[in-house]
CSV table of C-alpha atoms in Angstrom, one decimal:
chain,number,residue,atom,x,y,z
B,1,MET,CA,-29.6,-6.3,-4.1
B,2,PRO,CA,-27.8,-6.5,-7.5
B,3,VAL,CA,-24.5,-8.2,-6.7
B,4,THR,CA,-23.5,-10.1,-9.7
B,5,ASP,CA,-22.5,-13.8,-10.1
B,6,ARG,CA,-18.7,-12.8,-9.5
B,7,TYR,CA,-19.6,-11.8,-5.9
B,8,ARG,CA,-18.2,-14.8,-3.9
B,9,PRO,CA,-18.4,-14.1,-0.2
B,10,ASP,CA,-15.9,-16.1,2.0
B,11,PRO,CA,-16.1,-14.2,5.6
B,12,ARG,CA,-12.9,-16.4,7.1
B,13,HIS,CA,-12.0,-14.1,9.8
B,14,ALA,CA,-15.0,-15.2,11.7
B,15,ASP,CA,-13.0,-18.7,11.7
B,16,LEU,CA,-10.9,-16.9,14.5
B,17,ASP,CA,-12.1,-16.5,17.9
B,18,THR,CA,-12.3,-13.6,20.1
B,19,ARG,CA,-8.7,-13.5,21.0
B,20,PHE,CA,-8.2,-11.7,17.6
B,21,HIS,CA,-11.2,-9.1,17.3
B,22,ASP,CA,-14.2,-7.7,19.0
B,23,PRO,CA,-17.5,-7.1,17.5
B,24,VAL,CA,-18.3,-3.4,17.0
B,25,GLU,CA,-20.9,-1.0,15.4
B,26,ALA,CA,-20.5,1.6,13.0
B,27,ALA,CA,-20.9,5.3,13.8
B,28,ALA,CA,-24.3,6.8,13.1
B,29,PHE,CA,-23.1,9.6,10.7
B,30,PRO,CA,-25.5,12.7,10.2
B,31,GLN,CA,-24.9,12.9,6.5
B,32,HIS,CA,-23.9,10.5,3.5
B,33,VAL,CA,-22.6,12.2,0.5
B,34,LEU,CA,-20.9,9.8,-1.9
B,35,ARG,CA,-17.8,11.3,-3.1
B,36,PHE,CA,-15.7,8.5,-4.7
B,37,ARG,CA,-16.7,4.8,-5.6
B,38,ASN,CA,-14.2,2.5,-7.4
B,39,ASP,CA,-16.4,0.6,-9.8
B,40,ARG,CA,-13.0,-0.9,-11.4
B,41,ALA,CA,-12.2,-2.3,-8.1
B,42,ALA,CA,-15.8,-3.2,-7.2
B,43,ALA,CA,-15.8,-5.3,-10.6
B,44,THR,CA,-13.1,-7.6,-9.2
B,45,VAL,CA,-15.3,-8.6,-6.2
B,46,GLY,CA,-18.8,-8.6,-8.2
B,47,LEU,CA,-20.2,-5.2,-6.4
B,48,GLU,CA,-20.0,-2.7,-9.2
B,49,ALA,CA,-23.8,-3.1,-10.0
B,50,LEU,CA,-25.0,-1.6,-6.8
B,51,THR,CA,-26.7,1.7,-7.2
B,52,ASP,CA,-25.5,4.7,-5.5
B,53,ASP,CA,-28.1,4.5,-2.8
B,54,GLU,CA,-27.2,0.9,-2.2
B,55,TRP,CA,-23.5,1.8,-2.1
B,56,VAL,CA,-24.1,4.3,0.7
B,57,ASP,CA,-26.3,1.8,2.6
B,58,HIS,CA,-23.4,-0.7,2.6
B,59,PHE,CA,-20.4,1.4,2.9
B,60,GLY,CA,-21.8,4.6,4.8
B,61,ARG,CA,-24.3,2.8,7.0
B,62,PHE,CA,-22.7,-0.7,7.0
B,63,ARG,CA,-25.5,-2.8,6.3
B,64,PRO,CA,-23.9,-6.4,6.0
B,65,LEU,CA,-23.3,-7.7,2.6
B,66,PRO,CA,-25.2,-10.8,1.6
B,67,ASP,CA,-23.7,-14.1,3.2
B,68,ASN,CA,-20.9,-11.9,4.6
B,69,LEU,CA,-19.9,-11.1,8.1
B,70,PRO,CA,-23.2,-10.1,10.0
B,71,GLY,CA,-21.3,-7.4,11.8
B,72,PRO,CA,-18.1,-5.4,11.7
B,73,LEU,CA,-15.2,-6.7,13.5
B,74,ALA,CA,-12.4,-4.3,15.1
B,75,LEU,CA,-9.0,-6.3,14.9
B,76,ARG,CA,-6.7,-6.8,17.7
B,77,TYR,CA,-2.9,-6.2,17.6
B,78,HIS,CA,0.0,-4.4,19.0
B,79,GLY,CA,2.7,-3.0,17.6
B,80,HIS,CA,6.3,-1.1,17.6
B,81,GLN,CA,5.5,2.6,17.0
B,82,PHE,CA,8.9,4.4,16.0
B,83,ARG,CA,10.5,1.3,17.5
B,84,THR,CA,8.8,1.9,20.8
B,85,TYR,CA,6.4,-1.2,21.8
B,86,ASN,CA,2.7,-0.2,22.4
B,87,PRO,CA,0.3,-2.9,23.9
B,88,ASP,CA,-2.6,-0.5,23.7
B,89,LEU,CA,-3.3,-0.7,20.0
B,90,GLY,CA,-5.8,-2.3,17.8
B,91,ASP,CA,-8.3,-1.0,15.3
B,92,GLY,CA,-9.3,2.3,16.9
B,93,ARG,CA,-11.2,3.8,13.9
B,94,GLY,CA,-11.6,1.1,11.5
B,95,PHE,CA,-13.0,-2.5,11.2
B,96,LEU,CA,-13.1,-5.4,9.0
B,97,PHE,CA,-16.3,-5.4,7.4
B,98,ALA,CA,-16.5,-8.1,4.6
B,99,GLN,CA,-14.3,-10.5,2.8
B,100,MET,CA,-14.9,-12.0,-0.5
B,101,ARG,CA,-13.0,-13.7,-3.3
B,102,GLU,CA,-11.3,-12.0,-6.1
B,103,HIS,CA,-12.8,-12.6,-9.6
B,104,GLY,CA,-10.1,-13.1,-12.4
B,105,ALA,CA,-7.3,-13.9,-10.1
B,106,ALA,CA,-5.4,-17.3,-10.9
B,107,ASP,CA,-6.1,-18.4,-7.4
B,108,GLY,CA,-9.2,-16.5,-6.4
B,109,ARG,CA,-7.2,-14.8,-3.5
B,110,LEU,CA,-9.3,-13.7,-0.5
B,111,LEU,CA,-9.7,-10.0,-0.1
B,112,ASP,CA,-10.9,-7.7,2.6
B,113,LEU,CA,-13.1,-4.9,2.7
B,114,GLY,CA,-11.9,-2.5,5.7
B,115,THR,CA,-12.6,0.8,6.9
B,116,LYS,CA,-11.2,4.2,8.4
B,117,GLY,CA,-12.9,6.6,10.1
B,118,SER,CA,-15.9,4.5,10.7
B,119,GLY,CA,-16.3,5.3,14.7
B,120,THR,CA,-14.9,4.4,18.0
B,121,THR,CA,-14.1,0.9,19.1
B,122,PRO,CA,-12.6,-0.6,22.2
B,123,TRP,CA,-9.3,0.4,20.9
B,124,SER,CA,-9.9,3.8,20.2
B,125,ARG,CA,-8.0,5.1,23.3
B,126,GLY,CA,-9.8,8.5,23.7
B,127,GLY,CA,-9.9,9.1,20.1
B,128,ASP,CA,-13.0,9.9,18.0
B,129,GLY,CA,-12.7,7.4,15.5
B,130,ARG,CA,-13.1,9.7,12.8
B,131,LEU,CA,-11.3,10.6,9.5
B,132,THR,CA,-11.1,14.0,8.0
B,133,LEU,CA,-12.3,14.4,4.3
B,134,LYS,CA,-8.5,15.4,3.5
B,135,GLY,CA,-7.2,12.6,5.1
B,136,GLY,CA,-9.7,10.3,2.8
B,137,VAL,CA,-8.7,12.1,-0.4
B,138,ARG,CA,-5.0,12.0,0.4
B,139,GLU,CA,-5.3,8.3,0.9
B,140,LEU,CA,-7.5,8.1,-2.7
B,141,LEU,CA,-4.5,9.7,-4.2
B,142,ALA,CA,-1.9,7.6,-2.9
B,143,THR,CA,-3.4,4.2,-3.4
B,144,GLU,CA,-4.5,5.1,-7.0
B,145,MET,CA,-0.8,6.5,-7.8
B,146,LEU,CA,0.7,3.4,-6.5
B,147,GLU,CA,-1.7,1.2,-8.4
B,148,ALA,CA,-0.8,3.0,-11.4
B,149,LEU,CA,2.9,2.5,-10.9
B,150,GLY,CA,2.5,-1.1,-10.4
B,151,VAL,CA,3.1,-1.1,-6.6
B,152,GLY,CA,1.0,-3.5,-4.4
B,153,THR,CA,-1.3,-1.5,-2.4
B,154,SER,CA,-4.8,-1.3,-0.9
B,155,ARG,CA,-7.3,0.3,-3.1
B,156,THR,CA,-9.4,3.1,-2.0
B,157,PHE,CA,-13.0,1.3,-2.5
B,158,SER,CA,-15.3,4.2,-1.4
B,159,VAL,CA,-15.0,7.5,0.1
B,160,ILE,CA,-18.3,9.1,1.9
B,161,GLU,CA,-18.5,12.5,3.2
B,162,THR,CA,-20.3,12.2,6.7
B,163,GLY,CA,-21.3,15.8,7.7
B,164,GLU,CA,-19.4,15.9,11.0
B,165,LYS,CA,-16.9,18.8,12.0
B,166,LEU,CA,-13.6,17.5,13.3
B,167,TRP,CA,-10.7,19.0,15.1
B,168,ARG,CA,-7.2,18.2,14.4
B,169,GLY,CA,-3.9,19.8,15.1
B,170,ASP,CA,-2.5,19.2,11.7
B,171,GLU,CA,-5.4,20.7,9.8
B,172,PRO,CA,-7.2,24.0,9.8
B,173,SER,CA,-10.1,23.0,12.1
B,174,PRO,CA,-13.0,22.5,12.1
B,175,THR,CA,-12.5,20.3,9.1
B,176,ARG,CA,-14.9,18.0,7.2
B,177,SER,CA,-15.0,14.5,7.8
B,178,CYS,CA,-15.6,11.1,5.7
B,179,VAL,CA,-15.6,7.3,6.1
B,180,LEU,CA,-13.3,5.4,3.9
B,181,VAL,CA,-13.5,1.7,2.6
B,182,ARG,CA,-10.4,0.1,1.4
B,183,LEU,CA,-10.1,-3.3,-0.5
B,184,GLN,CA,-7.1,-5.1,0.1
B,185,HIS,CA,-5.4,-8.6,0.6
B,186,SER,CA,-5.5,-9.1,4.3
B,187,HIS,CA,-5.7,-6.7,7.4
B,188,ILE,CA,-3.4,-9.5,9.4
B,189,ARG,CA,-0.3,-7.4,10.6
B,190,ILE,CA,3.0,-8.1,12.1
B,191,GLY,CA,1.5,-6.4,15.2
B,192,SER,CA,-1.2,-9.1,15.2
B,193,PHE,CA,1.3,-11.8,16.1
B,194,GLN,CA,3.0,-9.4,18.6
B,195,ARG,CA,0.1,-9.3,20.7
B,196,GLN,CA,-0.3,-12.8,21.0
B,197,SER,CA,3.5,-13.2,21.8
B,198,TYR,CA,3.1,-10.4,24.5
B,199,LEU,CA,0.0,-12.3,26.1
B,200,ARG,CA,2.3,-15.4,26.0
B,201,ASP,CA,-0.5,-17.4,23.9
B,202,ALA,CA,1.6,-19.8,22.1
B,203,ASP,CA,-1.8,-21.5,21.0
B,204,ALA,CA,-3.1,-18.4,19.6
B,205,LEU,CA,0.2,-17.8,17.6
B,206,ALA,CA,-0.2,-21.0,16.0
B,207,VAL,CA,-3.6,-20.7,15.2
B,208,LEU,CA,-3.0,-17.2,13.5
B,209,MET,CA,-0.3,-18.5,11.4
B,210,GLU,CA,-2.0,-21.4,10.2
B,211,HIS,CA,-4.9,-19.2,9.5
B,212,VAL,CA,-2.6,-17.1,7.4
B,213,ILE,CA,-1.1,-20.1,5.5
B,214,ALA,CA,-4.5,-21.8,4.9
B,215,LEU,CA,-6.1,-18.6,3.2
B,216,HIS,CA,-2.8,-16.9,1.7
B,217,MET,CA,0.0,-19.1,1.4
B,218,PRO,CA,-1.6,-22.6,1.1
B,219,ASP,CA,1.5,-24.4,-0.7
B,220,LEU,CA,3.1,-23.9,2.7
B,221,ALA,CA,0.7,-26.2,4.2
B,222,ALA,CA,2.4,-29.1,2.6
B,223,ILE,CA,5.5,-28.7,4.9
B,224,ASP,CA,4.6,-31.5,7.7
B,225,ASP,CA,7.3,-30.3,10.2
B,226,ARG,CA,6.0,-27.3,12.1
B,227,LEU,CA,9.5,-26.0,12.6
B,228,ASP,CA,10.3,-26.0,9.2
B,229,ARG,CA,6.8,-24.5,8.3
B,230,THR,CA,7.2,-21.7,10.8
B,231,ALA,CA,10.4,-20.7,9.1
B,232,ALA,CA,9.0,-21.0,5.6
B,233,PHE,CA,6.2,-18.6,6.9
B,234,VAL,CA,8.6,-16.0,7.7
B,235,ARG,CA,10.5,-16.5,4.6
B,236,ARG,CA,7.4,-15.7,2.6
B,237,VAL,CA,6.5,-12.9,4.8
B,238,GLY,CA,10.0,-11.6,4.1
B,239,GLU,CA,9.6,-12.1,0.4
B,240,ASN,CA,6.4,-10.0,0.3
B,241,CYS,CA,7.9,-7.4,2.3
B,242,ALA,CA,11.0,-7.2,-0.1
B,243,ARG,CA,8.7,-6.9,-2.8
B,244,LEU,CA,6.8,-4.0,-1.2
B,245,ALA,CA,10.0,-2.2,-0.2
B,246,ALA,CA,11.0,-2.6,-3.8
B,247,GLY,CA,8.1,-1.3,-5.2
B,248,TRP,CA,8.3,1.8,-3.0
B,249,MET,CA,12.0,2.4,-3.8
B,250,ALA,CA,11.2,2.0,-7.6
B,251,ALA,CA,8.3,4.4,-7.1
B,252,GLY,CA,10.0,7.1,-5.3
B,253,PHE,CA,7.6,6.6,-2.5
B,254,VAL,CA,7.9,7.4,1.3
B,255,HIS,CA,5.4,5.9,3.5
B,256,GLY,CA,6.2,7.7,6.4
B,257,VAL,CA,4.8,5.5,9.3
B,258,LEU,CA,6.6,2.1,9.1
B,259,ASN,CA,5.4,0.6,12.5
B,260,THR,CA,4.8,-3.0,12.8
B,261,ASP,CA,1.2,-2.4,13.1
B,262,ASN,CA,1.3,-1.0,9.7
B,263,ILE,CA,2.8,-4.0,7.8
B,264,VAL,CA,0.5,-6.8,6.7
B,265,VAL,CA,2.0,-10.2,6.2
B,266,THR,CA,0.6,-10.3,2.5
B,267,GLY,CA,2.9,-7.2,1.6
B,268,ASP,CA,0.3,-4.8,0.4
B,269,SER,CA,1.1,-1.2,1.2
B,270,PHE,CA,-1.9,0.4,3.2
B,271,ASP,CA,-2.9,3.1,5.8
B,272,TYR,CA,-1.5,6.5,4.4
B,273,GLY,CA,-0.9,9.2,6.4
B,274,PRO,CA,1.9,11.5,5.9
B,275,TRP,CA,3.2,9.9,2.7
B,276,ARG,CA,5.3,11.7,0.2
B,277,PHE,CA,6.5,10.9,-3.2
B,278,LEU,CA,10.4,12.2,-3.8
B,279,PRO,CA,10.7,15.5,-5.8
B,280,VAL,CA,14.4,14.2,-6.6
B,281,HIS,CA,16.3,11.1,-5.6
B,282,ASP,CA,17.3,11.8,-1.9
B,283,PRO,CA,17.8,8.7,0.3
B,284,ALA,CA,17.4,11.0,3.6
B,285,PHE,CA,14.0,12.5,2.5
B,286,THR,CA,11.3,12.0,5.1
B,287,ALA,CA,7.6,12.2,4.8
B,288,ALA,CA,6.5,12.9,8.6
B,289,TYR,CA,7.0,16.2,10.1
B,290,PHE,CA,7.3,14.2,13.3
B,291,ASP,CA,10.0,11.9,12.1
B,292,GLN,CA,12.8,14.1,13.6
B,293,THR,CA,15.6,11.4,13.2
B,294,GLY,CA,14.7,10.1,9.7
B,295,LEU,CA,14.0,6.8,11.1
B,296,TYR,CA,11.5,6.0,8.3
B,297,ALA,CA,13.4,8.0,5.5
B,298,TYR,CA,13.0,7.0,1.8
B,299,GLY,CA,16.4,5.3,1.9
B,300,ARG,CA,15.9,3.6,5.3
B,301,GLN,CA,12.6,1.8,4.2
B,302,PRO,CA,14.2,-1.5,3.4
B,303,ASP,CA,16.1,-1.8,6.6
B,304,THR,CA,13.0,-0.8,8.5
B,305,LEU,CA,10.9,-3.8,7.0
B,306,MET,CA,14.0,-5.9,7.7
B,307,TRP,CA,13.6,-4.9,11.5
B,308,ASN,CA,9.9,-5.3,11.4
B,309,LEU,CA,10.3,-8.8,9.8
B,310,THR,CA,12.8,-9.6,12.8
B,311,ARG,CA,10.1,-8.8,15.3
B,312,LEU,CA,7.9,-11.2,13.6
B,313,ALA,CA,10.3,-13.9,14.0
B,314,GLU,CA,10.7,-13.1,17.4
B,315,THR,CA,7.1,-13.8,18.2
B,316,LEU,CA,7.4,-17.0,16.5
B,317,LEU,CA,10.0,-18.6,18.6
B,318,PRO,CA,7.6,-20.8,20.6
B,319,LEU,CA,6.5,-22.5,17.3
B,320,SER,CA,10.4,-22.9,15.8
B,321,ASN,CA,13.6,-22.4,16.7
B,322,ARG,CA,16.3,-19.5,16.5
B,323,ASP,CA,18.6,-21.1,13.9
B,324,ARG,CA,15.7,-21.9,11.6
B,325,LEU,CA,14.2,-18.3,12.0
B,326,MET,CA,17.7,-16.8,11.6
B,327,GLU,CA,18.2,-18.7,8.4
B,328,ALA,CA,14.8,-17.4,7.1
B,329,LEU,CA,15.7,-13.7,8.0
B,330,GLN,CA,19.0,-13.8,6.4
B,331,SER,CA,17.0,-14.7,3.0
B,332,PHE,CA,15.5,-11.0,3.1
B,333,PRO,CA,18.5,-9.1,1.6
B,334,ALA,CA,18.7,-11.2,-1.6
B,335,ALA,CA,15.1,-11.1,-2.0
B,336,PHE,CA,14.9,-7.2,-1.7
B,337,ALA,CA,17.8,-7.1,-4.1
B,338,ALA,CA,15.9,-9.4,-7.0
B,339,ALA,CA,12.7,-7.5,-6.2
B,340,LEU,CA,14.3,-4.0,-6.6
B,341,ASN,CA,15.8,-5.3,-9.9
B,342,GLU,CA,12.6,-6.4,-11.2
B,343,ALA,CA,10.7,-3.2,-9.8
B,344,VAL,CA,13.3,-0.9,-11.6
B,345,THR,CA,13.5,-2.7,-15.0
B,346,ARG,CA,9.7,-2.9,-14.9
B,347,ARG,CA,9.4,0.7,-14.3
B,348,LEU,CA,11.7,1.4,-17.4
B,349,GLY,CA,9.9,-1.1,-19.4
B,350,VAL,CA,12.8,-3.2,-20.2
B,351,LEU,CA,13.5,-6.9,-20.2
B,352,PRO,CA,15.9,-8.1,-17.2
B,353,ALA,CA,19.0,-9.3,-18.3
B,354,GLY,CA,20.6,-11.2,-15.2
B,355,GLN,CA,21.1,-10.3,-11.5
B,356,GLN,CA,24.6,-8.7,-11.9
B,357,GLU,CA,23.6,-6.8,-15.1
B,358,ASP,CA,20.3,-5.5,-13.6
B,359,GLU,CA,21.9,-4.5,-10.4
B,360,ALA,CA,24.4,-2.4,-12.3
B,361,LEU,CA,21.5,-0.9,-14.1
B,362,VAL,CA,19.7,0.0,-10.9
B,363,VAL,CA,22.8,1.6,-9.4
B,364,ALA,CA,23.7,3.7,-12.5
B,365,LEU,CA,20.4,4.9,-12.7
B,366,PHE,CA,20.1,5.9,-9.0
B,367,GLU,CA,23.5,7.6,-8.9
B,368,ALA,CA,23.0,9.6,-11.9
B,369,MET,CA,19.6,10.7,-10.5
B,370,GLY,CA,21.2,11.8,-7.2
B,371,GLN,CA,24.1,13.4,-9.1
B,372,THR,CA,22.0,15.6,-11.3
B,373,GLN,CA,18.9,15.9,-9.4
B,374,VAL,CA,16.6,15.5,-12.2
B,375,PRO,CA,13.0,15.1,-11.1
B,376,PHE,CA,12.5,11.5,-9.9
B,377,GLU,CA,9.8,10.4,-12.3
B,378,ARG,CA,11.4,12.0,-15.5
B,379,PRO,CA,13.8,9.4,-16.3
B,380,PHE,CA,11.4,6.6,-16.0
B,381,PHE,CA,9.0,8.6,-18.5
B,382,ASP,CA,11.7,9.7,-20.7
B,383,TRP,CA,13.6,6.3,-21.0
B,384,TYR,CA,10.6,3.9,-20.8
B,385,GLY,CA,11.2,1.2,-23.3
B,386,GLY,CA,15.1,1.6,-23.1
B,387,ALA,CA,16.8,1.8,-26.5
B,388,ALA,CA,13.5,2.5,-28.4
B,389,SER,CA,13.5,5.8,-26.5
B,390,GLU,CA,16.8,7.1,-26.7
B,391,ALA,CA,16.3,9.4,-29.3
B,392,ARG,CA,13.1,10.9,-27.3
B,393,ALA,CA,15.1,11.1,-24.2
B,394,LEU,CA,18.3,12.5,-25.5
B,395,GLU,CA,16.6,15.0,-27.9
B,396,ARG,CA,13.3,15.9,-26.7
B,397,SER,CA,13.4,15.8,-23.2
B,398,PRO,CA,13.9,19.0,-21.1
B,399,HIS,CA,16.6,17.2,-19.2
B,400,ALA,CA,18.4,16.0,-22.4
B,401,ARG,CA,21.5,17.8,-21.3
B,402,ASP,CA,21.5,16.0,-18.2
B,403,TYR,CA,21.0,12.5,-19.9
B,404,ARG,CA,23.9,13.4,-22.4
B,405,GLY,CA,26.2,14.0,-19.4
B,406,GLU,CA,28.6,12.0,-17.8
B,407,PRO,CA,26.6,11.1,-14.6
B,408,PHE,CA,24.2,9.2,-17.0
B,409,ALA,CA,26.9,7.8,-19.1
B,410,ARG,CA,27.0,4.3,-17.4
B,411,PHE,CA,23.3,4.2,-17.3
B,412,ARG,CA,22.9,4.9,-21.2
B,413,ASP,CA,25.5,2.2,-21.7
B,414,LEU,CA,24.0,-0.3,-19.6
B,415,LEU,CA,20.4,0.4,-21.1
B,416,ARG,CA,21.3,0.4,-24.9
B,417,GLY,CA,21.3,-3.2,-25.4
B,418,ARG,CA,18.1,-3.7,-23.6
B,419,ALA,CA,14.8,-4.7,-25.5
B,420,ALA,CA,11.4,-3.4,-24.5
B,421,ARG,CA,9.3,-5.9,-22.4
B,422,PRO,CA,6.1,-7.5,-24.3
B,423,GLY,CA,3.3,-4.9,-24.3
B,424,VAL,CA,5.2,-1.8,-24.0
B,425,ASP,CA,3.3,0.8,-26.2
B,426,LEU,CA,5.5,3.8,-26.9
B,427,ASP,CA,2.7,5.0,-29.1
B,428,HIS,CA,0.4,5.5,-26.3
B,429,PRO,CA,-0.6,9.3,-26.0
B,430,TYR,CA,0.8,9.3,-22.6
B,431,PHE,CA,4.3,9.3,-23.7
B,432,SER,CA,3.7,12.3,-25.9
B,433,ASP,CA,2.9,14.5,-23.0
B,434,PRO,CA,5.3,17.2,-22.1
B,435,ALA,CA,5.8,15.7,-18.6
B,436,PRO,CA,5.0,12.7,-16.7
B,437,CYS,CA,2.0,12.4,-14.2
B,438,THR,CA,3.1,13.1,-10.6
B,439,MET,CA,1.9,13.6,-7.1
B,440,LEU,CA,4.0,15.8,-5.0
B,441,ILE,CA,3.1,17.5,-1.9
B,442,ASP,CA,2.1,20.8,-3.6
B,443,GLU,CA,0.1,19.2,-6.2
B,444,VAL,CA,-2.0,17.2,-3.4
B,445,GLU,CA,-2.5,20.5,-1.8
B,446,SER,CA,-3.6,22.3,-5.2
B,447,LEU,CA,-6.2,19.5,-5.7
B,448,TRP,CA,-7.6,20.0,-2.3
B,449,GLU,CA,-7.7,23.7,-2.3
B,450,PRO,CA,-10.9,24.1,-4.5
B,451,ILE,CA,-12.7,21.3,-2.5
B,452,ALA,CA,-12.0,23.2,0.7
B,453,ALA,CA,-12.8,26.5,-0.9
B,454,ALA,CA,-15.8,26.0,-2.9
B,455,ASP,CA,-16.7,22.2,-2.6
B,456,ASP,CA,-15.2,21.8,-6.4
B,457,TRP,CA,-14.2,18.3,-7.2
B,458,ARG,CA,-13.5,18.8,-10.9
B,459,ARG,CA,-9.7,19.2,-10.4
B,460,LEU,CA,-9.3,16.0,-8.3
B,461,HIS,CA,-11.4,13.9,-10.8
B,462,ALA,CA,-9.4,15.0,-13.7
B,463,ARG,CA,-6.3,14.0,-11.7
B,464,LEU,CA,-7.7,10.7,-11.3
B,465,ALA,CA,-8.4,10.1,-14.8
B,466,ALA,CA,-4.8,11.2,-15.6
B,467,ILE,CA,-3.6,8.8,-12.9
B,468,ARG,CA,-5.4,6.0,-14.6
B,469,ARG,CA,-4.4,6.9,-18.0
B,470,MET,CA,-0.7,6.7,-16.6
B,471,GLY,CA,-1.5,3.3,-15.3
B,472,GLU,CA,-3.2,2.1,-18.6
B,473,ALA,CA,0.1,3.3,-20.5
B,474,LEU,CA,2.3,1.5,-18.2
B,475,GLY,CA,0.5,-1.6,-18.2
B,476,ASN,CA,-1.2,-1.3,-14.8
B,477,GLY,CA,-4.5,0.0,-15.8
């Protein structure tokens, strides 16, 4: 098969024993219609040369990739779901399919190919193990948009329609089905540790932590004392979670279901269900219709990740002690504040100016956005590059009047002295568009409508091209 010399299989999850996974088989689907293949992502792992038939064979029928996992593994984990502990979780409609090294990354980091909608497993709990085609399209849109905005995310690798009719309470049914493959940096969750803690298997906790350290945090392996190494592990996961939360806040993104089984220790955003992007800045905005209390609202996401991180630290008490773990947890607020400063200044395309100055800029921007209720994405588009875009924002934007008003005065003053980051290209055609590229819920529905009505995918593919064009303009292409 035409894998390239950049394909470097490294199926390291097989190093773990059956306390952590179950061998499973993919469903035999009646149909395989390739709807999306991510050749850009495939090129990072040497798989872009596959023909469409080969692609479907591997990512629809799940014939193993060369020298990789001999069969799929459904991962075992538990989790808090809306802060209620559930010991009956695990991969119920997905599995780990392959692992390989990323080409072009400085450290050649290990990446996973995992699935969604690939069939039942021992953890399906009566479910059918399937994914709706609309669910696959929604995840594709979320991942492409977040990647273009510079947020750490899984990447939708493949979407294949599978020809089954599914019944769902939240979609007009029967509805079409698909199997999705995602590429991401680890599928080991906070909930993976919770399961071993629940089973009181301290050895499994140690094995899992050392596995993650060896593959994803090798610098921590040099810490000889295990108590200190465990605390350093919690601190590193906290830094990853802080960067993730900051990325969501800067992007105006609401994940919607921040259960501990949805948070991977490497800090990539993944597993998208009822996600939303904010229309305007609103800390109380929720994504899931079933989140009646606003537990996972936009403004509560950093606190939620801190809560989840605390659950991880609790599981590791057998490997460290309370004082060291508490100290590690207490580093999260500062890590988040620094990450938010970096994420917002990067979104604005300006150089950082120091912690206090950057924090003041972030506060001034979000306060002005909240008071004026300008569309969330608009200031980042109009003011990209800082002072170099002042005339564009104050004279040519449809929100120029808001920008000239008192709510934005502090933001204007703080931004005026900021230099653009290296690589900012305001001559890119994107910045001449009348409006920024967005992905609000009504836009998602408008993209799905012609697919559902007439199997017309042109509008979706045009929007994907527009998203990637935005990512290119922002330096995230």
